[in-house]
Coordinates of C-alpha atoms in Angstrom, one line a residue:
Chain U
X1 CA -7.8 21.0 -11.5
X2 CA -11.4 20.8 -10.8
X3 CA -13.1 17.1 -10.2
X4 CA -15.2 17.3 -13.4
X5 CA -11.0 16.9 -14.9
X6 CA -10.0 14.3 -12.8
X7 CA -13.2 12.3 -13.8
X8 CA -12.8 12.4 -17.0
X9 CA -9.2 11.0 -17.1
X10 CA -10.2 8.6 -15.0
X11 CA -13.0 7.2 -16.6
X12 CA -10.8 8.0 -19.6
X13 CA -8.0 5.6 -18.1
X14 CA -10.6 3.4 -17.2
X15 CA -11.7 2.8 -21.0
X16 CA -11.3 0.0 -23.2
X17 CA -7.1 -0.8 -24.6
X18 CA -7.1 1.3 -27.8
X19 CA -9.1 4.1 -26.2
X20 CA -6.4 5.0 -24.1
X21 CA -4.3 8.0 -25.4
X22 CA -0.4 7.2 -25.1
X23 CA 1.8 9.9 -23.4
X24 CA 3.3 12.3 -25.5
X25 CA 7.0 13.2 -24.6
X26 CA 6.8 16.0 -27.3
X27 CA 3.8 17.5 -25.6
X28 CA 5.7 17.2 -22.5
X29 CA 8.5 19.0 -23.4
X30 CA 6.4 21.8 -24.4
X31 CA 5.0 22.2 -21.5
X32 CA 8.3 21.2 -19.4
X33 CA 10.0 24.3 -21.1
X34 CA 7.7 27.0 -19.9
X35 CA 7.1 25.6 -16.7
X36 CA 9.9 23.6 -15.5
X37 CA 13.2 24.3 -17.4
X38 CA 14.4 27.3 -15.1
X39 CA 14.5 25.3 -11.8
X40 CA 15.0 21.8 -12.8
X41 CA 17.3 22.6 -15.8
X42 CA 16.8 22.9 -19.2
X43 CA 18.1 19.3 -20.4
X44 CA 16.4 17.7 -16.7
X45 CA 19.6 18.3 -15.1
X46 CA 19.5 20.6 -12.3
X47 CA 22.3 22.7 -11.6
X48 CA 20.5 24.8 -8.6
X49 CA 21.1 24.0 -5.3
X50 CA 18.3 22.0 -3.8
X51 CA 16.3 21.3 -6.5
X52 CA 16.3 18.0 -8.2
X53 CA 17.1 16.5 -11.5
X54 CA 14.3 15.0 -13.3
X55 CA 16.1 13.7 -16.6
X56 CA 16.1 9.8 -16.6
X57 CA 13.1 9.8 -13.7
X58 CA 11.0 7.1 -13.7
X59 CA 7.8 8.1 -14.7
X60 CA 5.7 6.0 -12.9
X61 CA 7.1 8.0 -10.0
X62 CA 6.9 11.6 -11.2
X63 CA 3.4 11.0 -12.0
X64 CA 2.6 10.0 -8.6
X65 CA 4.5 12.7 -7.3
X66 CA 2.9 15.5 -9.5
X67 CA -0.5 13.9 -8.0
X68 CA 0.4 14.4 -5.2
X69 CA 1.5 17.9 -5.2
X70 CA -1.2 18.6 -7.1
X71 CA -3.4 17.6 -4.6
X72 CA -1.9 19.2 -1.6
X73 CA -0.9 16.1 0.0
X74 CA 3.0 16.5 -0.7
X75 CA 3.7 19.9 0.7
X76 CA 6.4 21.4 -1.4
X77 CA 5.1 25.1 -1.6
X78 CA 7.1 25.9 -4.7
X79 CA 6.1 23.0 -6.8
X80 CA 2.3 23.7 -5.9
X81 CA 2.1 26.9 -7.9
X82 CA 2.9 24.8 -11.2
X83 CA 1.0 21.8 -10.0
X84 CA -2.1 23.2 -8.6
X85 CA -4.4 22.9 -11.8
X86 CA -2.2 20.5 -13.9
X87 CA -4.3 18.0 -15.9
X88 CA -3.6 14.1 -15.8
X89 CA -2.9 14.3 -19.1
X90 CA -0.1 17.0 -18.9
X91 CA 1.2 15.1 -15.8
X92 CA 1.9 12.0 -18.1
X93 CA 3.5 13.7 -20.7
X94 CA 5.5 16.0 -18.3
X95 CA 6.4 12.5 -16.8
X96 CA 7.2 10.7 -20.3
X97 CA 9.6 14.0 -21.5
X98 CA 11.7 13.7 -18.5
X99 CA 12.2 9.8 -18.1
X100 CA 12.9 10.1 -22.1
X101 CA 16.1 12.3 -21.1
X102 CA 19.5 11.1 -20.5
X103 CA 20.5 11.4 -17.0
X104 CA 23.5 12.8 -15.6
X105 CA 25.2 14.6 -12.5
X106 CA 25.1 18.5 -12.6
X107 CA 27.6 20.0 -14.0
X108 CA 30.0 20.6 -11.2
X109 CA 29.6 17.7 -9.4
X110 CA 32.1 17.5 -6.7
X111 CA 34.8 15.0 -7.2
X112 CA 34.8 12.4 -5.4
X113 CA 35.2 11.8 -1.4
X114 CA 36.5 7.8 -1.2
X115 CA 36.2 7.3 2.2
X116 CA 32.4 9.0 2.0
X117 CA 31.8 6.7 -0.9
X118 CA 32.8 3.6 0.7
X119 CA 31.0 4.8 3.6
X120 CA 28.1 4.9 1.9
X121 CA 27.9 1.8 -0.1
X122 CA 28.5 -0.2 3.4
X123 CA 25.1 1.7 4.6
X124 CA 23.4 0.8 1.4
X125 CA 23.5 -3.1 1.6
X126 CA 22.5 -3.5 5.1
X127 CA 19.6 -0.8 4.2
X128 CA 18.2 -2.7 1.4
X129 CA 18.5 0.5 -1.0
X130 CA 18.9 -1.6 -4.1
X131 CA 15.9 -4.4 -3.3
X132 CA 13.0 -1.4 -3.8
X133 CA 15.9 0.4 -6.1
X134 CA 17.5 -1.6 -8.1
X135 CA 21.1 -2.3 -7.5
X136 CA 22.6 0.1 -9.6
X137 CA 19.7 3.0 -8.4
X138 CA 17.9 3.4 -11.1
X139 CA 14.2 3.0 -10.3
X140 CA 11.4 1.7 -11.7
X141 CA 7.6 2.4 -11.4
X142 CA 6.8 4.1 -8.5
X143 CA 10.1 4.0 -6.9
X144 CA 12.7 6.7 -8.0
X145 CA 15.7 7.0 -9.4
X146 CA 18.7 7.9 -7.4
X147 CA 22.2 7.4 -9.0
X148 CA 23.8 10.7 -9.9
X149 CA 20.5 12.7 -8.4
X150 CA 21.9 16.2 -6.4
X151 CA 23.6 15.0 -3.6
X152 CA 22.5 17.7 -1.4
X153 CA 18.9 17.0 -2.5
X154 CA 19.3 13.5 -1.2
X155 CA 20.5 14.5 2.0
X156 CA 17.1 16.7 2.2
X157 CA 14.9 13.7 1.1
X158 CA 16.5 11.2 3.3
X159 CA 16.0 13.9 6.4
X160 CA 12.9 14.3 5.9
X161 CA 11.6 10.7 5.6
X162 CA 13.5 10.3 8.7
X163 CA 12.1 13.3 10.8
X164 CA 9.2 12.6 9.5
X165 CA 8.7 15.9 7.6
X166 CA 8.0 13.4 4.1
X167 CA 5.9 10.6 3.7
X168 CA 6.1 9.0 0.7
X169 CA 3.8 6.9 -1.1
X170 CA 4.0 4.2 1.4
X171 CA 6.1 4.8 4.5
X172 CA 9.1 2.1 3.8
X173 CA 11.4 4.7 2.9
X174 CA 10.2 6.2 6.9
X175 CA 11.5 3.0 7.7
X176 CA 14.0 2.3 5.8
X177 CA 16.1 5.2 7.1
X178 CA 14.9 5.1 10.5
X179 CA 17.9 5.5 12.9
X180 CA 20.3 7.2 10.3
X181 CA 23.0 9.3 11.7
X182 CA 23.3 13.0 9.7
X183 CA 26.9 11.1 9.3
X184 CA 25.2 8.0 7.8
X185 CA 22.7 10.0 5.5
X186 CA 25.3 12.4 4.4
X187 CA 27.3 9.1 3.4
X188 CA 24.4 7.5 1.7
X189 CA 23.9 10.8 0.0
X190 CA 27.3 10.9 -1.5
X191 CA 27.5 7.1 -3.1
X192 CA 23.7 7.9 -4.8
X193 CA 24.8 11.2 -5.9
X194 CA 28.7 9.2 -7.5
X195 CA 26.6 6.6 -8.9
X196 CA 26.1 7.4 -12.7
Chain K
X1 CA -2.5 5.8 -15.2
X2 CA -0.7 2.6 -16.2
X3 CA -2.6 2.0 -19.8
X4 CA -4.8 -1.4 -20.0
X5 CA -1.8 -2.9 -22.6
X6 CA 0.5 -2.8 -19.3
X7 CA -1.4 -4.3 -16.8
X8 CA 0.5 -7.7 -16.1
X9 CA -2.5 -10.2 -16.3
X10 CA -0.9 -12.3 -19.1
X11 CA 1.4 -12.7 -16.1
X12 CA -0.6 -14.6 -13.9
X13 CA -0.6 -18.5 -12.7
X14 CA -3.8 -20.0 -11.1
X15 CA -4.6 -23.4 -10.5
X16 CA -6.1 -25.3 -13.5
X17 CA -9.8 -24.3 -14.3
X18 CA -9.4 -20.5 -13.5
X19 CA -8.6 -17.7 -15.5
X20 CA -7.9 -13.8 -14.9
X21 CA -9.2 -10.7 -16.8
X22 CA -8.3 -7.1 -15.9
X23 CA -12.1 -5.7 -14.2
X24 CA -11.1 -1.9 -14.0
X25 CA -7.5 -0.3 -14.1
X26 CA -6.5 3.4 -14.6
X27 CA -7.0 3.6 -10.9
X28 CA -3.8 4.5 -9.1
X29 CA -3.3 3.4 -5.7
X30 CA -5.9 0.6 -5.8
X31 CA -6.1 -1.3 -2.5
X32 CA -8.8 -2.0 0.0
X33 CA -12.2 -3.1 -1.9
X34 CA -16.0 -2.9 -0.2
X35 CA -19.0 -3.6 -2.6
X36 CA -22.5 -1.9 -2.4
X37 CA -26.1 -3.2 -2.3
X38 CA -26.2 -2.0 -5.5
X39 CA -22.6 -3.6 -6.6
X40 CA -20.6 -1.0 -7.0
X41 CA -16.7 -1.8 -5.6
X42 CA -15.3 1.0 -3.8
X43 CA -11.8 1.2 -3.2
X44 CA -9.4 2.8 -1.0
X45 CA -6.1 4.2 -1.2
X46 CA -3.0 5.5 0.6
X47 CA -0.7 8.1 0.1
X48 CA -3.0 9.4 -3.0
X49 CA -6.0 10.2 -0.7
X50 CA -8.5 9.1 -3.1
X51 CA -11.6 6.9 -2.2
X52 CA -12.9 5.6 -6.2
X53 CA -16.2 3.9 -6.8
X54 CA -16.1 1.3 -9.9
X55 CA -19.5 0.3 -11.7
X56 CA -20.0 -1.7 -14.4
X57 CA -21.6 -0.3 -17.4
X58 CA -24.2 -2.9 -19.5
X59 CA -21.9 -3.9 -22.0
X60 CA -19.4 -5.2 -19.4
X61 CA -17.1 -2.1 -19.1
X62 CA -16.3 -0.5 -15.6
X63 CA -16.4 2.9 -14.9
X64 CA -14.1 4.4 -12.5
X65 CA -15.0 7.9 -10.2
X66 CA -13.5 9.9 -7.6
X67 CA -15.7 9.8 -4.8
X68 CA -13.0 11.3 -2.4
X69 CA -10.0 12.5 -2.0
X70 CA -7.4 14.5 -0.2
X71 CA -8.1 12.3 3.0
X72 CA -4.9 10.9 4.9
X73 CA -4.7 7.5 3.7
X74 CA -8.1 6.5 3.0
X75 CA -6.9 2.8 3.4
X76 CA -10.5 1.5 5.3
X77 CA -13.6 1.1 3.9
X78 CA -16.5 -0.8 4.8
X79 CA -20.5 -1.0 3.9
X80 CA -23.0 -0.8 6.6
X81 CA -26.3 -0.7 4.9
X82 CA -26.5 1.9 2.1
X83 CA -23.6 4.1 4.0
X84 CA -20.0 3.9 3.4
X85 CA -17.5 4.3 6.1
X86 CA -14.2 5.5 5.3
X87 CA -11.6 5.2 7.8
X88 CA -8.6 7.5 7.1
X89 CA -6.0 7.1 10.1
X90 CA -8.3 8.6 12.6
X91 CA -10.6 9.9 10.9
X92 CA -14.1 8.5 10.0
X93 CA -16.6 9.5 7.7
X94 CA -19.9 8.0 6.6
X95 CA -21.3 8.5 3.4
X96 CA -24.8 7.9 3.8
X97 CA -26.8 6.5 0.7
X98 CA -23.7 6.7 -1.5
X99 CA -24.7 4.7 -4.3
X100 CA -27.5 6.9 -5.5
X101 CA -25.3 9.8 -4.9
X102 CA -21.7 8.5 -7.5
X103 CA -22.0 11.5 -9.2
X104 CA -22.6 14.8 -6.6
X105 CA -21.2 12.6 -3.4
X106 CA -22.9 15.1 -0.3
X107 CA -21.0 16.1 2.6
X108 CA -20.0 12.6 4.7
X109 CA -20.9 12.8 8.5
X110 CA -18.0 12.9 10.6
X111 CA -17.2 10.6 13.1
X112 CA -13.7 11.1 13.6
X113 CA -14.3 12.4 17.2
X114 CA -17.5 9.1 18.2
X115 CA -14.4 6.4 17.3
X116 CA -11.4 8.7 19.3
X117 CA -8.8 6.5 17.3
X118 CA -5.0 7.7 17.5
X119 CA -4.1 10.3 15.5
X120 CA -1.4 10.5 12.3
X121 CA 0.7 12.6 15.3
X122 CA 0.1 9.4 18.0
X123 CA 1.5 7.0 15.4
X124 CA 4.2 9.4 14.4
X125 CA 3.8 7.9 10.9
X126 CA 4.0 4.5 11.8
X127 CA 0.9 1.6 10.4
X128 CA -1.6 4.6 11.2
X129 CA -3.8 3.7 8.0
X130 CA -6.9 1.3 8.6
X131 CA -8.7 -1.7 7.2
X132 CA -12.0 -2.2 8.4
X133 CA -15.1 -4.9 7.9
X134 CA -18.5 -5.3 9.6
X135 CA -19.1 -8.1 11.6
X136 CA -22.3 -10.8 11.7
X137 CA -23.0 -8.8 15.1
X138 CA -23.3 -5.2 13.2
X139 CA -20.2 -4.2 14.8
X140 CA -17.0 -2.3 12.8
X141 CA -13.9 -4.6 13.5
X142 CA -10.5 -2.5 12.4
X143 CA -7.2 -2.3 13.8
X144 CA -4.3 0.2 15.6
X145 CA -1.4 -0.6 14.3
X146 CA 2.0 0.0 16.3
X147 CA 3.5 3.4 16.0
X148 CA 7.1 2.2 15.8
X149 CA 8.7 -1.2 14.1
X150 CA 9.0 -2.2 17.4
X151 CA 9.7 -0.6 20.6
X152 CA 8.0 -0.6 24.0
X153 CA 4.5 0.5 23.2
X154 CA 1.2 1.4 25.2
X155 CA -0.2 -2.0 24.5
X156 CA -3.9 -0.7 25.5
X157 CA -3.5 1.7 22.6
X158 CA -1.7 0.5 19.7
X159 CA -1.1 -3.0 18.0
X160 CA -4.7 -3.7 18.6
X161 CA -7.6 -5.0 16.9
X162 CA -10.8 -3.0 18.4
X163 CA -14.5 -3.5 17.1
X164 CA -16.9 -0.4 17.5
X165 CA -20.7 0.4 17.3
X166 CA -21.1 1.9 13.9
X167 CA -22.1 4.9 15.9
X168 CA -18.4 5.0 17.4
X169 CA -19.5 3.7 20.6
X170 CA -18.5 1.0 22.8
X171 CA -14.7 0.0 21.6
X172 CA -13.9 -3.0 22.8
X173 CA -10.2 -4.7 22.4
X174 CA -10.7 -8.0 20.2
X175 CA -7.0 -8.7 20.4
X176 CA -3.6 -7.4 21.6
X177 CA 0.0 -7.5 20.6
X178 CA -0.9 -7.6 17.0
X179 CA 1.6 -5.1 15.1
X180 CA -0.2 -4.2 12.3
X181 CA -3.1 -5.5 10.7
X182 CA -4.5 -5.0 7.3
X183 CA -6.8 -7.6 7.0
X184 CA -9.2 -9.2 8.9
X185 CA -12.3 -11.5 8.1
X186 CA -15.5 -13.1 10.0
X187 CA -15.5 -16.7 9.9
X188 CA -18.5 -17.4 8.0
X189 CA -19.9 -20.4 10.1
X190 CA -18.2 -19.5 13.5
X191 CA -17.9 -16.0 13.0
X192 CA -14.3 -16.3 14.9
X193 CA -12.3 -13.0 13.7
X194 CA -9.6 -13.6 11.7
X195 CA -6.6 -11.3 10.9
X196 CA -3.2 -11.2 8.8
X197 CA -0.7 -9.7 10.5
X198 CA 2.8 -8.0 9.4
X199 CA 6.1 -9.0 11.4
X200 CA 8.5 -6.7 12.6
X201 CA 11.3 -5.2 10.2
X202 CA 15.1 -5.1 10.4
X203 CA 15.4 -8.6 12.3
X204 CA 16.7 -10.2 9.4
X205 CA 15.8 -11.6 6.0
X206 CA 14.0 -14.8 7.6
X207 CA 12.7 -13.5 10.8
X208 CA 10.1 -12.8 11.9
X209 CA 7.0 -14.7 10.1
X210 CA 3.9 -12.6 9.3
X211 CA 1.0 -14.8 11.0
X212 CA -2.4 -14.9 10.7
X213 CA -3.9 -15.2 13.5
X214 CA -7.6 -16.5 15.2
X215 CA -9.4 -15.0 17.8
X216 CA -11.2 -17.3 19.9
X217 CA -11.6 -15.2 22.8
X218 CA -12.1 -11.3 22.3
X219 CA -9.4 -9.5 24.6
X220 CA -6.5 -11.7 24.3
X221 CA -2.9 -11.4 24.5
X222 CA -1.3 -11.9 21.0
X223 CA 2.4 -11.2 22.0
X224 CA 4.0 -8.2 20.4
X225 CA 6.5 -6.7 21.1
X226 CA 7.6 -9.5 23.3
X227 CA 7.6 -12.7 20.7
X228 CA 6.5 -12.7 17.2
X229 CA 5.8 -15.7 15.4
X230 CA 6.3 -17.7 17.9
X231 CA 9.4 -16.9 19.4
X232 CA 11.4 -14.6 21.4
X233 CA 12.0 -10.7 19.9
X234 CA 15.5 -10.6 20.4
X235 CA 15.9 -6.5 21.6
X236 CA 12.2 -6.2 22.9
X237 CA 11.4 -9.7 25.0
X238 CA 11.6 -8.5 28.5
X239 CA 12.0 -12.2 29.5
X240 CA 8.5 -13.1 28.6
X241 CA 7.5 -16.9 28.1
X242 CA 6.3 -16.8 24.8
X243 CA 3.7 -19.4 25.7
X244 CA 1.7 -17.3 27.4
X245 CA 0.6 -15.5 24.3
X246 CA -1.8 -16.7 21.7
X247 CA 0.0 -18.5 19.2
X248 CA -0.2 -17.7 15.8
X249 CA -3.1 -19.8 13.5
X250 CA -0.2 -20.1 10.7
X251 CA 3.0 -18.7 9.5
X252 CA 2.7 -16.4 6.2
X253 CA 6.4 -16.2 5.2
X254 CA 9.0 -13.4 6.1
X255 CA 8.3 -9.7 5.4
X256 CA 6.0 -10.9 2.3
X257 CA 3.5 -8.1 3.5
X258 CA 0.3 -10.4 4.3
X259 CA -3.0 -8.1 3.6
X260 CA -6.0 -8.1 2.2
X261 CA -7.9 -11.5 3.6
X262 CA -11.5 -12.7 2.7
X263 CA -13.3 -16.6 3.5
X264 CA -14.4 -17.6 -0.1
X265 CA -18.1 -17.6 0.5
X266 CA -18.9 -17.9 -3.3
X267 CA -19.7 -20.8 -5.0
X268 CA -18.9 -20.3 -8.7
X269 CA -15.0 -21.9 -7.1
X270 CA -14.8 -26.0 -6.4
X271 CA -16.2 -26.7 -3.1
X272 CA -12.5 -27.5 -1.7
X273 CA -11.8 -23.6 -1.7
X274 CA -15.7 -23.2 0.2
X275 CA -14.8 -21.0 3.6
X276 CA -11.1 -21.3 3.0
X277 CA -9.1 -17.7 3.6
X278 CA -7.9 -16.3 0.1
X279 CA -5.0 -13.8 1.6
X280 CA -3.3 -11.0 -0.5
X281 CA 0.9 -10.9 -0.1
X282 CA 1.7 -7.3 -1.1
X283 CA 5.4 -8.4 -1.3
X284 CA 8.1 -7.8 1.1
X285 CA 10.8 -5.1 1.0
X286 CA 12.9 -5.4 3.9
X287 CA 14.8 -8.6 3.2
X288 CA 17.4 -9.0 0.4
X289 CA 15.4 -11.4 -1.9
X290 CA 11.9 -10.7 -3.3
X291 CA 9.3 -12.8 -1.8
X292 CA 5.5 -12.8 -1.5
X293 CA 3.6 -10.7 -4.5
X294 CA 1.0 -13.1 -4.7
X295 CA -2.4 -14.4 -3.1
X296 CA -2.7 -17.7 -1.3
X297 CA -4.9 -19.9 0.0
X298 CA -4.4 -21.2 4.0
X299 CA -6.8 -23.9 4.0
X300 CA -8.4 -24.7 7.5
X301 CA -10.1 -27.9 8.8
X302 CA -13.3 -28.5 10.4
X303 CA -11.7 -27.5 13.9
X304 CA -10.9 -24.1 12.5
X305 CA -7.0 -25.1 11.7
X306 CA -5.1 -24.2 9.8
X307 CA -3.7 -27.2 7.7
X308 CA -1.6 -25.5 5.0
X309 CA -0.9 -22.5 2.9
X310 CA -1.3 -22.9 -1.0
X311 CA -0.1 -20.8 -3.8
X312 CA -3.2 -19.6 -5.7
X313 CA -2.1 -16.7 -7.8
X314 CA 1.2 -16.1 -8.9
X315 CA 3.6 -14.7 -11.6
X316 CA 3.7 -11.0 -10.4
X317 CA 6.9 -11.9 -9.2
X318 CA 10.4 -12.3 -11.2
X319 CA 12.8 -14.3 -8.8
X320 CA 15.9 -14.1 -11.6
X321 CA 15.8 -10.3 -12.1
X322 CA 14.5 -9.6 -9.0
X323 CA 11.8 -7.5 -9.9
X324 CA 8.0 -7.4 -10.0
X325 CA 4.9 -6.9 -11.7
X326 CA 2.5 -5.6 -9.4
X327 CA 1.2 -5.8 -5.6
X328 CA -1.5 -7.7 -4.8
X329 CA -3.3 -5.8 -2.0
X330 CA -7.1 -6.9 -1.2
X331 CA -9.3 -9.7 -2.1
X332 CA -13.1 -9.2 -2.5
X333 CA -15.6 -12.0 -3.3
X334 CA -18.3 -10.8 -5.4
X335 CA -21.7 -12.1 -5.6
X336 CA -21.2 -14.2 -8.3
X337 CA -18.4 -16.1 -6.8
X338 CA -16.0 -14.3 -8.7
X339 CA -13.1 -12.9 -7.0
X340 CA -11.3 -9.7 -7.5
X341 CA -7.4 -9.0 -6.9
X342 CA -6.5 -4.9 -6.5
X343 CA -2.9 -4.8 -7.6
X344 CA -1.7 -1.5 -5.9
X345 CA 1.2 -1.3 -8.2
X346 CA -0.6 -0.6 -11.5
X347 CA -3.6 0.7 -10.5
X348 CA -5.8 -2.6 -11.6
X349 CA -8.6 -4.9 -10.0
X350 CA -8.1 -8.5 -11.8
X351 CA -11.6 -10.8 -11.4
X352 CA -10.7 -14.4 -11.2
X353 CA -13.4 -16.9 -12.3
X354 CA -13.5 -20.4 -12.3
X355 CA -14.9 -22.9 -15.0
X356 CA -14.9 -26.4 -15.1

């Protein structure tokens, strides 16, 4: 996306109320189906390993995060391909399509563990996962949502932000899961991934 | 970008006689504000890696650009003349004669190597980003956070307030045992340096404080890791009397995130609120309940003390759901006396303005 783009949404955001164009879902889903559909699923639920589910994101956050692969500074070499010229505009309605979808689990799901489940939800008081999350993980704004996201996608996430491989948009997820056991995120993982 | 219709400025409580109005929004990541000669606000950001200049058009609009981006957490920003410095963790760049150049910014002269500050690596993630503000004696005052929560750190490195030549040159430690600053202020009559400061996590929902704190002296021992507002750490002490430190100027409340700080200089507000420290509370995370998400006042006497600490805006935060509205980040006074608010959370700069 060149800067003569990014100025132009801006000053475009920056306009008067009425000027601003709302985000279209439809638009999004367009665009979400030729671009998005064959990793990330083609109802937002992903049923490939590693890769997450966007249905029922916030959109607050997949905006930020399309940003910021966009602009290089979230280094996810398969995601930059898609994101590397995406207009604002088709980030917001990317954004808008998928937080308009239900969410849900993949479709095989593993049932589950109760030990690793109440394992879990012990590390998730004391971690303060629901005061940024919400207590029942759904997200809001810039903050994602986690209940019934890939639980082997979690486990990557968490890992990194505690290796320090992934910074997010501030660093309190760093230090929220600073000092985790594999054992600990692995547990976390699980309860997120159960949560519906 | 978070359209004007859900900016939360119907939201807002301030004392009786002032009002809010959204100055610019549609810019993500809003949070450390500088103004030109020439009035335009510049604005720095974090993880987005965008520096944005707002200007106001004649009819009372504000336009928004992209000055900069792709920088690591271009948090710092401060005028020195016509030039813009932008502190990104280490690096530094000046933007010489930026306000005639908004619209084909030139190269920025480096300076990352002149100010030799500790890399993204060195901090290993932790408080590496930078706020910065120019001092009465032409200096550059910014800080070095700590690279940990807590732990035993080099204390001649990190958790530091420094003060540089703008050329880079001649460092010299203000302060010490300060974890992380993100705001700091020049006293307008004494020119004492001031500085919020943001308490250690995972010591419990009430403990510690973040403090504000004055430096008389520049060089002197603030405490951390040992003690933080004003008592023992309880891992990280090493049996140190915590009286030997510089206490604290005031308590700001537990984890409520205590950034942005300005001296109201203006005099569009009541006299009462002349040289008092308007201080921005981002809003806390690590604790159980919500608190801060606001901007207060700690008013100080004619000795420099601090007598109190004031609610001035609220209503960004929703005790019974638990949630919030938006993150108040920096304070700028403008030249009119007017004061703006970034809110990091929906990209927005709120002006404040008082009328009798």
């Amino acid at each position: 996306m060149s800067l003569r783009l990014i100025l132009a949404a801006a000053v475009l955001a920056a306009a008067p109320a009425g000027a601003v164009v709302a985000q279209d879902a439809a638009r999004g889903a367009s665009l979400a189906a030729h671009n998005c559909a064959n990793c990330h699923g083609a109802d937002g639920r992903s049923q490939t390993e590693g890769i997450p589910s966007l249905a029922g994101q916030q959109p607050g956050y997949m905006t930020v995060q399309l940003i910021l692969f966009r602009e290089g500074i979230r280094d996810v070499p398969a995601m930059l391909a898609f994101a590397a010229d995406l207009p604002d505009t088709d980030i917001e309605d990317l954004s808008a399509y998928f937080a308009s979808l239900p969410p849900g689990p993949p479709d095989e799901r593993r049932p589950r563990d109760t030990a690793l489940y109440a394992a879990g939800e012990a590390l998730a008081g004391p971690h303060l996962c629901g005061v940024c999350h919400l207590p029942d993980f759904v997200g809001r704004a810039q903050i994602p949502r986690l209940a019934g996201q890939r639980e082997e996608f979690l486990v990557h996430a968490m890992t990194g932000y505690r290796d320090g491989s992934r910074v997010g948009v501030d660093t309190q997820m760093n230090d929220a899961v600073r000092g985790l056991s594999d054992g600990d995120i692995a547990a976390l993982a699980h309860y997120l991934s159960q949560r519906d | 970008m978070t359209p004007l219709s859900e900016v939360p400025v119907g939201a807002l409580r301030l004392p009786a006689g002032f009002s809010a109005t959204v100055f610019a929004h549609g810019i993500p990541g809003a949070r450390m504000m500088t103004e030109g000669p020439n009035g335009t606000i510049f604005v720095g950001t974090r993880a987005i890696g965008r520096v944005y200049a707002v200007t106001r058009n004649a009819d009372g609009t504000t336009r928004t650009r992209i000055i900069a981006q792709r920088l690591p957490q271009p948090n710092g920003l401060v005028m020195v003349g016509n030039s813009l410095f932008v502190f990104a963790i280490n690096r530094v760049l000046r933007y010489d004669n930026i306000e005639a150049n908004l619209d084909n910014v030139p190269a920025p002269v480096e300076l990352t190597e002149a100010f030799g500050l500790p890399t993204e690596a060195e901090h290993g993630g932790n408080h590496g980003w930078k706020f910065a503000t120019l001092g009465p004696d032409g200096r550059i005052y910014t800080n070095v956070g700590a690279n940990c929560n807590i732990c035993e750190i080099d204390r001649d490195r990190f958790a530091l307030l420094v003060s540089f030549k703008p050329d880079g040159s001649d460092r010299r430690i203000e302060a010490r045992g300060i974890r992380n600053s993100v705001g700091m202020a020049l006293h307008p009559v004494t020119h004492e340096l001031w500085a919020t400061n943001n308490g250690r996590d995972w010591a419990g929902n009430d403990w510690p404080n973040d403090t504000l704190h004055r430096v008389r002296r520049s060089g002197e021992d603030h405490g951390f890791p040992f003690c933080s507002s004003r008592s023992a750490d309880p891992q990280y002490n090493a049996g140190r009397n915590c009286s030997e430190f510089v206490q604290p100027a005031a308590l700001l409340g537990p984890h409520v995130a205590s950034l942005g700080m300005r001296f109201y200089t203006g005099t569009m507000f009541p006299e009462q609120y002349r040289n008092q420290i308007f201080i921005a509370r981002r809003g806390s995370w690590n604790r159980e309940r919500l608190t801060g998400y606001d901007v207060v006042v700690a008013r100080t006497d004619a000795q420099g003390n601090v007598t109190g600490i004031e609610d001035f805006m609220t209503g960004l935060r929703d005790d019974a759901n638990q949630r919030f509205l938006d993150r108040p980040v920096d304070i700028h006074v403008m030249r009119d006396g007017s004061l703006l608010v970034s809110g990091e959370q929906m990209g927005a700069i709120y002006r404040i303005t008082y009328r009798q």
